[in-house]
Amino acid sequence: MKKVILAVLFVFIGFSTVNAQEKTEFEKDTYKLVEMISKPAFAPIMDQFSSMVKAEKKDAFKEEVEKTFPELYEGLSKLYMEEYTHEDIKGLIKFYKTPLGQKTAEKSALLAQKGMMVGQSWGMKLQGIITKFQ
């Protein structure tokens, strides 16, 4: 009986591992796109966070943080696949290979941060307008 249970367990584990490793071209391309966008966008953020770490521990810190990137990229890839077709992803990959695409990726974190400040300011103004009409 133990041998049967072990055999079933090994088959299940093997099947799960094979399925986890077999990605579609769409999944592979989307992961590639997310990585292309994220690496340059997260570089300034990594620099900011590593400045909070003791100098002698910076390399170890960066190495440990970088180990978390694949999980982040997988999660972001799923979001992208919900919003874009495979053809869209292929087009975005072509764009992000261009100098303008690379610049866009590099500036995205900064623009998001500045955009939040602009949005907050606009939201405060909007709150005044809402109050006026209540």
Tab-separated table of N, CA and C in Angstrom:
chain	number	residue	atom	x	y	z
A	1	MET	N	0.828	-1.200	0.000
A	1	MET	CA	0.000	0.000	0.000
A	1	MET	C	0.869	1.259	0.000
A	2	LYS	N	1.969	1.215	0.806
A	2	LYS	CA	2.868	2.363	0.859
A	2	LYS	C	3.470	2.637	-0.517
A	3	LYS	N	3.792	1.568	-1.244
A	3	LYS	CA	4.395	1.725	-2.562
A	3	LYS	C	3.424	2.381	-3.533
A	4	VAL	N	2.155	2.038	-3.436
A	4	VAL	CA	1.138	2.634	-4.307
A	4	VAL	C	0.985	4.108	-3.994
A	5	ILE	N	0.931	4.453	-2.717
A	5	ILE	CA	0.794	5.855	-2.308
A	5	ILE	C	2.017	6.646	-2.766
A	6	LEU	N	3.205	6.081	-2.557
A	6	LEU	CA	4.428	6.757	-2.998
A	6	LEU	C	4.459	6.929	-4.508
A	7	ALA	N	4.047	5.911	-5.237
A	7	ALA	CA	4.022	5.994	-6.700
A	7	ALA	C	3.081	7.096	-7.161
A	8	VAL	N	1.893	7.146	-6.563
A	8	VAL	CA	0.919	8.187	-6.917
A	8	VAL	C	1.476	9.562	-6.575
A	9	LEU	N	2.107	9.663	-5.417
A	9	LEU	CA	2.689	10.934	-4.983
A	9	LEU	C	3.773	11.399	-5.957
A	10	PHE	N	4.659	10.481	-6.367
A	10	PHE	CA	5.724	10.841	-7.302
A	10	PHE	C	5.170	11.249	-8.664
A	11	VAL	N	4.159	10.546	-9.122
A	11	VAL	CA	3.537	10.899	-10.398
A	11	VAL	C	2.920	12.282	-10.308
A	12	PHE	N	2.214	12.551	-9.207
A	12	PHE	CA	1.581	13.849	-9.023
A	12	PHE	C	2.619	14.962	-8.964
A	13	ILE	N	3.676	14.746	-8.177
A	13	ILE	CA	4.727	15.751	-8.060
A	13	ILE	C	5.399	15.968	-9.412
A	14	GLY	N	5.688	14.883	-10.103
A	14	GLY	CA	6.306	14.997	-11.423
A	14	GLY	C	5.425	15.741	-12.401
A	15	PHE	N	4.136	15.432	-12.394
A	15	PHE	CA	3.187	16.105	-13.288
A	15	PHE	C	3.098	17.589	-12.949
A	16	SER	N	3.041	17.906	-11.669
A	16	SER	CA	2.962	19.305	-11.240
A	16	SER	C	4.207	20.062	-11.652
A	17	THR	N	5.365	19.429	-11.497
A	17	THR	CA	6.619	20.086	-11.851
A	17	THR	C	6.695	20.330	-13.348
A	18	VAL	N	6.324	19.359	-14.147
A	18	VAL	CA	6.345	19.518	-15.601
A	18	VAL	C	5.396	20.626	-16.015
A	19	ASN	N	4.189	20.638	-15.479
A	19	ASN	CA	3.226	21.673	-15.834
A	19	ASN	C	3.704	23.051	-15.411
A	20	ALA	N	4.360	23.133	-14.257
A	20	ALA	CA	4.844	24.431	-13.790
A	20	ALA	C	5.960	24.947	-14.691
A	21	GLN	N	6.735	24.021	-15.301
A	21	GLN	CA	7.856	24.434	-16.115
A	21	GLN	C	7.472	24.712	-17.562
A	22	GLU	N	6.399	24.138	-18.030
A	22	GLU	CA	5.984	24.328	-19.409
A	22	GLU	C	5.144	25.593	-19.524
A	23	LYS	N	5.742	26.629	-20.047
A	23	LYS	CA	5.042	27.892	-20.220
A	23	LYS	C	4.716	28.077	-21.690
A	24	THR	N	3.626	28.749	-21.929
A	24	THR	CA	3.265	29.073	-23.298
A	24	THR	C	4.172	30.194	-23.798
A	25	GLU	N	4.208	30.386	-25.089
A	25	GLU	CA	4.981	31.492	-25.664
A	25	GLU	C	4.453	32.828	-25.157
A	26	PHE	N	3.152	32.910	-24.985
A	26	PHE	CA	2.524	34.126	-24.453
A	26	PHE	C	3.071	34.415	-23.050
A	27	GLU	N	3.132	33.395	-22.209
A	27	GLU	CA	3.648	33.579	-20.844
A	27	GLU	C	5.121	33.969	-20.865
A	28	LYS	N	5.903	33.308	-21.709
A	28	LYS	CA	7.327	33.615	-21.805
A	28	LYS	C	7.554	35.041	-22.293
A	29	ASP	N	6.817	35.429	-23.324
A	29	ASP	CA	6.960	36.782	-23.870
A	29	ASP	C	6.524	37.834	-22.853
A	30	THR	N	5.447	37.547	-22.139
A	30	THR	CA	4.958	38.514	-21.158
A	30	THR	C	5.964	38.678	-20.026
A	31	TYR	N	6.520	37.581	-19.563
A	31	TYR	CA	7.556	37.646	-18.519
A	31	TYR	C	8.740	38.473	-19.020
A	32	LYS	N	9.143	38.228	-20.264
A	32	LYS	CA	10.260	38.970	-20.868
A	32	LYS	C	9.956	40.467	-20.889
A	33	LEU	N	8.735	40.819	-21.288
A	33	LEU	CA	8.337	42.224	-21.322
A	33	LEU	C	8.383	42.845	-19.931
A	34	VAL	N	7.799	42.162	-18.959
A	34	VAL	CA	7.772	42.685	-17.589
A	34	VAL	C	9.193	42.891	-17.073
A	35	GLU	N	10.058	41.950	-17.367
A	35	GLU	CA	11.454	42.071	-16.948
A	35	GLU	C	12.119	43.273	-17.625
A	36	MET	N	11.857	43.455	-18.915
A	36	MET	CA	12.432	44.585	-19.669
A	36	MET	C	11.996	45.920	-19.075
A	37	ILE	N	10.743	45.995	-18.664
A	37	ILE	CA	10.204	47.236	-18.114
A	37	ILE	C	10.665	47.434	-16.674
A	38	SER	N	10.641	46.366	-15.898
A	38	SER	CA	10.851	46.473	-14.451
A	38	SER	C	12.298	46.723	-14.047
A	39	LYS	N	13.237	46.054	-14.691
A	39	LYS	CA	14.636	46.209	-14.271
A	39	LYS	C	15.080	47.665	-14.254
A	40	PRO	N	14.915	48.397	-15.345
A	40	PRO	CA	15.352	49.800	-15.307
A	40	PRO	C	14.457	50.669	-14.418
A	41	ALA	N	13.179	50.315	-14.316
A	41	ALA	CA	12.276	51.112	-13.487
A	41	ALA	C	12.589	50.943	-12.008
A	42	PHE	N	13.009	49.733	-11.605
A	42	PHE	CA	13.274	49.466	-10.199
A	42	PHE	C	14.683	49.849	-9.774
A	43	ALA	N	15.567	50.142	-10.712
A	43	ALA	CA	16.949	50.485	-10.361
A	43	ALA	C	17.027	51.669	-9.395
A	44	PRO	N	16.323	52.790	-9.654
A	44	PRO	CA	16.401	53.896	-8.692
A	44	PRO	C	15.785	53.533	-7.335
A	45	ILE	N	14.775	52.703	-7.354
A	45	ILE	CA	14.135	52.279	-6.106
A	45	ILE	C	15.113	51.416	-5.304
A	46	MET	N	15.806	50.515	-5.990
A	46	MET	CA	16.811	49.679	-5.325
A	46	MET	C	17.908	50.548	-4.716
A	47	ASP	N	18.339	51.559	-5.446
A	47	ASP	CA	19.370	52.454	-4.928
A	47	ASP	C	18.878	53.164	-3.672
A	48	GLN	N	17.616	53.598	-3.700
A	48	GLN	CA	17.035	54.297	-2.553
A	48	GLN	C	16.972	53.368	-1.341
A	49	PHE	N	16.485	52.150	-1.535
A	49	PHE	CA	16.384	51.207	-0.426
A	49	PHE	C	17.762	50.780	0.083
A	50	SER	N	18.706	50.572	-0.822
A	50	SER	CA	20.033	50.126	-0.382
A	50	SER	C	20.765	51.227	0.373
A	51	SER	N	20.362	52.475	0.185
A	51	SER	CA	20.980	53.565	0.948
A	51	SER	C	20.589	53.497	2.426
A	52	MET	N	19.556	52.723	2.753
A	52	MET	CA	19.121	52.563	4.141
A	52	MET	C	19.842	51.408	4.833
A	53	VAL	N	20.703	50.712	4.095
A	53	VAL	CA	21.400	49.539	4.613
A	53	VAL	C	22.861	49.896	4.845
A	54	LYS	N	23.451	49.290	5.871
A	54	LYS	CA	24.867	49.528	6.155
A	54	LYS	C	25.713	49.166	4.939
A	55	ALA	N	26.758	49.938	4.719
A	55	ALA	CA	27.600	49.781	3.530
A	55	ALA	C	28.117	48.356	3.358
A	56	GLU	N	28.532	47.741	4.445
A	56	GLU	CA	29.098	46.395	4.337
A	56	GLU	C	28.048	45.324	4.045
A	57	LYS	N	26.777	45.680	4.126
A	57	LYS	CA	25.701	44.717	3.877
A	57	LYS	C	24.949	44.986	2.568
A	58	LYS	N	25.335	46.026	1.843
A	58	LYS	CA	24.608	46.411	0.621
A	58	LYS	C	24.576	45.313	-0.438
A	59	ASP	N	25.707	44.687	-0.677
A	59	ASP	CA	25.759	43.644	-1.708
A	59	ASP	C	24.850	42.473	-1.345
A	60	ALA	N	24.901	42.050	-0.095
A	60	ALA	CA	24.047	40.942	0.356
A	60	ALA	C	22.572	41.346	0.287
A	61	PHE	N	22.289	42.585	0.627
A	61	PHE	CA	20.913	43.097	0.559
A	61	PHE	C	20.398	43.056	-0.871
A	62	LYS	N	21.175	43.614	-1.791
A	62	LYS	CA	20.770	43.644	-3.198
A	62	LYS	C	20.575	42.231	-3.745
A	63	GLU	N	21.477	41.328	-3.379
A	63	GLU	CA	21.385	39.950	-3.849
A	63	GLU	C	20.086	39.296	-3.352
A	64	GLU	N	19.759	39.530	-2.084
A	64	GLU	CA	18.539	38.929	-1.537
A	64	GLU	C	17.284	39.538	-2.162
A	65	VAL	N	17.288	40.834	-2.380
A	65	VAL	CA	16.139	41.483	-3.016
A	65	VAL	C	15.971	40.979	-4.443
A	66	GLU	N	17.062	40.853	-5.172
A	66	GLU	CA	17.004	40.381	-6.557
A	66	GLU	C	16.430	38.975	-6.660
A	67	LYS	N	16.581	38.172	-5.627
A	67	LYS	CA	16.006	36.831	-5.618
A	67	LYS	C	14.475	36.871	-5.591
A	68	THR	N	13.912	38.004	-5.166
A	68	THR	CA	12.447	38.128	-5.107
A	68	THR	C	11.856	38.577	-6.437
A	69	PHE	N	12.697	39.039	-7.358
A	69	PHE	CA	12.192	39.564	-8.624
A	69	PHE	C	11.389	38.561	-9.451
A	70	PRO	N	11.847	37.312	-9.590
A	70	PRO	CA	11.049	36.382	-10.406
A	70	PRO	C	9.597	36.248	-9.929
A	71	GLU	N	9.396	36.207	-8.627
A	71	GLU	CA	8.024	36.126	-8.107
A	71	GLU	C	7.236	37.387	-8.468
A	72	LEU	N	7.874	38.528	-8.341
A	72	LEU	CA	7.230	39.789	-8.704
A	72	LEU	C	6.905	39.811	-10.190
A	73	TYR	N	7.869	39.400	-11.019
A	73	TYR	CA	7.659	39.391	-12.466
A	73	TYR	C	6.536	38.442	-12.857
A	74	GLU	N	6.450	37.300	-12.184
A	74	GLU	CA	5.364	36.350	-12.467
A	74	GLU	C	4.009	36.988	-12.178
A	75	GLY	N	3.902	37.643	-11.018
A	75	GLY	CA	2.644	38.294	-10.656
A	75	GLY	C	2.271	39.398	-11.630
A	76	LEU	N	3.251	40.213	-11.997
A	76	LEU	CA	2.988	41.288	-12.950
A	76	LEU	C	2.640	40.722	-14.321
A	77	SER	N	3.297	39.627	-14.699
A	77	SER	CA	3.006	39.000	-15.996
A	77	SER	C	1.542	38.597	-16.078
A	78	LYS	N	1.020	38.040	-15.011
A	78	LYS	CA	-0.391	37.636	-14.996
A	78	LYS	C	-1.298	38.846	-15.208
A	79	LEU	N	-0.945	39.965	-14.573
A	79	LEU	CA	-1.745	41.187	-14.764
A	79	LEU	C	-1.701	41.657	-16.213
A	80	TYR	N	-0.521	41.638	-16.800
A	80	TYR	CA	-0.380	42.062	-18.188
A	80	TYR	C	-1.173	41.156	-19.126
A	81	MET	N	-1.145	39.851	-18.837
A	81	MET	CA	-1.850	38.906	-19.699
A	81	MET	C	-3.366	39.072	-19.608
A	82	GLU	N	-3.848	39.649	-18.527
A	82	GLU	CA	-5.284	39.923	-18.400
A	82	GLU	C	-5.701	41.120	-19.248
A	83	GLU	N	-4.757	42.002	-19.532
A	83	GLU	CA	-5.086	43.258	-20.214
A	83	GLU	C	-4.630	43.319	-21.666
A	84	TYR	N	-3.638	42.508	-22.021
A	84	TYR	CA	-3.061	42.568	-23.361
A	84	TYR	C	-3.144	41.204	-24.045
A	85	THR	N	-3.232	41.235	-25.366
A	85	THR	CA	-3.154	40.002	-26.152
A	85	THR	C	-1.682	39.654	-26.360
A	86	HIS	N	-1.433	38.466	-26.874
A	86	HIS	CA	-0.061	38.063	-27.168
A	86	HIS	C	0.538	38.994	-28.228
A	87	GLU	N	-0.255	39.375	-29.205
A	87	GLU	CA	0.236	40.294	-30.239
A	87	GLU	C	0.593	41.650	-29.632
A	88	ASP	N	-0.215	42.129	-28.686
A	88	ASP	CA	0.101	43.377	-27.986
A	88	ASP	C	1.456	43.271	-27.287
A	89	ILE	N	1.655	42.160	-26.588
A	89	ILE	CA	2.901	41.943	-25.847
A	89	ILE	C	4.093	41.950	-26.798
A	90	LYS	N	3.954	41.284	-27.939
A	90	LYS	CA	5.035	41.261	-28.930
A	90	LYS	C	5.354	42.677	-29.408
A	91	GLY	N	4.318	43.478	-29.638
A	91	GLY	CA	4.520	44.859	-30.055
A	91	GLY	C	5.197	45.691	-28.978
A	92	LEU	N	4.804	45.473	-27.734
A	92	LEU	CA	5.437	46.202	-26.632
A	92	LEU	C	6.898	45.803	-26.469
A	93	ILE	N	7.209	44.534	-26.674
A	93	ILE	CA	8.606	44.097	-26.600
A	93	ILE	C	9.424	44.827	-27.665
A	94	LYS	N	8.894	44.914	-28.876
A	94	LYS	CA	9.604	45.645	-29.943
A	94	LYS	C	9.835	47.098	-29.528
A	95	PHE	N	8.788	47.723	-28.961
A	95	PHE	CA	8.905	49.113	-28.531
A	95	PHE	C	9.970	49.272	-27.450
A	96	TYR	N	9.949	48.413	-26.434
A	96	TYR	CA	10.896	48.556	-25.326
A	96	TYR	C	12.327	48.191	-25.698
A	97	LYS	N	12.527	47.654	-26.888
A	97	LYS	CA	13.885	47.420	-27.394
A	97	LYS	C	14.449	48.675	-28.056
A	98	THR	N	13.596	49.652	-28.346
A	98	THR	CA	14.044	50.886	-28.984
A	98	THR	C	14.612	51.834	-27.931
A	99	PRO	N	15.397	52.818	-28.346
A	99	PRO	CA	15.911	53.804	-27.386
A	99	PRO	C	14.779	54.533	-26.633
A	100	LEU	N	13.705	54.878	-27.350
A	100	LEU	CA	12.585	55.547	-26.675
A	100	LEU	C	11.917	54.608	-25.668
A	101	GLY	N	11.763	53.357	-26.017
A	101	GLY	CA	11.179	52.383	-25.100
A	101	GLY	C	12.038	52.200	-23.863
A	102	GLN	N	13.352	52.155	-24.038
A	102	GLN	CA	14.269	52.010	-22.911
A	102	GLN	C	14.212	53.235	-22.004
A	103	LYS	N	14.107	54.406	-22.621
A	103	LYS	CA	13.989	55.634	-21.832
A	103	LYS	C	12.661	55.635	-21.073
A	104	THR	N	11.611	55.184	-21.716
A	104	THR	CA	10.298	55.111	-21.079
A	104	THR	C	10.351	54.202	-19.854
A	105	ALA	N	10.991	53.050	-19.987
A	105	ALA	CA	11.117	52.123	-18.862
A	105	ALA	C	11.921	52.745	-17.726
A	106	GLU	N	13.005	53.421	-18.080
A	106	GLU	CA	13.852	54.052	-17.060
A	106	GLU	C	13.114	55.158	-16.300
A	107	LYS	N	12.248	55.872	-16.975
A	107	LYS	CA	11.566	57.019	-16.372
A	107	LYS	C	10.237	56.647	-15.703
A	108	SER	N	9.762	55.424	-15.878
A	108	SER	CA	8.410	55.082	-15.419
A	108	SER	C	8.229	55.217	-13.918
A	109	ALA	N	9.195	54.800	-13.108
A	109	ALA	CA	9.056	54.908	-11.651
A	109	ALA	C	9.018	56.372	-11.223
A	110	LEU	N	9.896	57.169	-11.803
A	110	LEU	CA	9.932	58.599	-11.480
A	110	LEU	C	8.627	59.277	-11.883
A	111	LEU	N	8.145	58.964	-13.075
A	111	LEU	CA	6.887	59.563	-13.536
A	111	LEU	C	5.701	59.116	-12.679
A	112	ALA	N	5.706	57.861	-12.248
A	112	ALA	CA	4.627	57.378	-11.387
A	112	ALA	C	4.630	58.124	-10.062
A	113	GLN	N	5.812	58.327	-9.503
A	113	GLN	CA	5.938	59.039	-8.237
A	113	GLN	C	5.475	60.493	-8.381
A	114	LYS	N	5.959	61.164	-9.400
A	114	LYS	CA	5.559	62.554	-9.625
A	114	LYS	C	4.079	62.646	-9.985
A	115	GLY	N	3.596	61.658	-10.733
A	115	GLY	CA	2.189	61.634	-11.107
A	115	GLY	C	1.281	61.498	-9.896
A	116	MET	N	1.710	60.734	-8.903
A	116	MET	CA	0.909	60.604	-7.677
A	116	MET	C	0.799	61.943	-6.968
A	117	MET	N	1.873	62.707	-6.955
A	117	MET	CA	1.837	64.020	-6.308
A	117	MET	C	0.895	64.960	-7.066
A	118	VAL	N	0.965	64.932	-8.382
A	118	VAL	CA	0.054	65.759	-9.190
A	118	VAL	C	-1.387	65.322	-8.947
A	119	GLY	N	-1.630	64.006	-8.905
A	119	GLY	CA	-2.968	63.485	-8.663
A	119	GLY	C	-3.502	63.862	-7.292
A	120	GLN	N	-2.647	63.852	-6.280
A	120	GLN	CA	-3.077	64.251	-4.937
A	120	GLN	C	-3.474	65.718	-4.908
A	121	SER	N	-2.681	66.534	-5.574
A	121	SER	CA	-2.991	67.959	-5.634
A	121	SER	C	-4.325	68.187	-6.342
A	122	TRP	N	-4.530	67.490	-7.440
A	122	TRP	CA	-5.784	67.594	-8.186
A	122	TRP	C	-6.946	67.089	-7.338
A	123	GLY	N	-6.734	66.016	-6.608
A	123	GLY	CA	-7.779	65.460	-5.744
A	123	GLY	C	-8.216	66.441	-4.672
A	124	MET	N	-7.267	67.197	-4.126
A	124	MET	CA	-7.608	68.210	-3.120
A	124	MET	C	-8.464	69.308	-3.754
A	125	LYS	N	-8.113	69.696	-4.962
A	125	LYS	CA	-8.895	70.705	-5.671
A	125	LYS	C	-10.297	70.167	-5.953
A	126	LEU	N	-10.363	68.922	-6.371
A	126	LEU	CA	-11.643	68.281	-6.664
A	126	LEU	C	-12.514	68.203	-5.411
A	127	GLN	N	-11.904	67.953	-4.269
A	127	GLN	CA	-12.648	67.895	-3.011
A	127	GLN	C	-13.326	69.234	-2.736
A	128	GLY	N	-12.638	70.321	-3.041
A	128	GLY	CA	-13.230	71.647	-2.874
A	128	GLY	C	-14.441	71.842	-3.790
A	129	ILE	N	-14.344	71.363	-5.009
A	129	ILE	CA	-15.455	71.470	-5.943
A	129	ILE	C	-16.626	70.618	-5.477
A	130	ILE	N	-16.354	69.408	-4.997
A	130	ILE	CA	-17.425	68.541	-4.493
A	130	ILE	C	-18.146	69.209	-3.331
A	131	THR	N	-17.377	69.785	-2.417
A	131	THR	CA	-17.968	70.466	-1.265
A	131	THR	C	-18.875	71.605	-1.720
A	132	LYS	N	-18.476	72.308	-2.726
A	132	LYS	CA	-19.236	73.431	-3.266
A	132	LYS	C	-20.605	72.992	-3.777
A	133	PHE	N	-20.689	71.787	-4.305
A	133	PHE	CA	-21.933	71.319	-4.912
A	133	PHE	C	-22.766	70.414	-4.017
A	134	GLN	N	-22.395	70.251	-2.768
A	134	GLN	CA	-23.177	69.399	-1.868
A	134	GLN	C	-24.326	70.160	-1.240
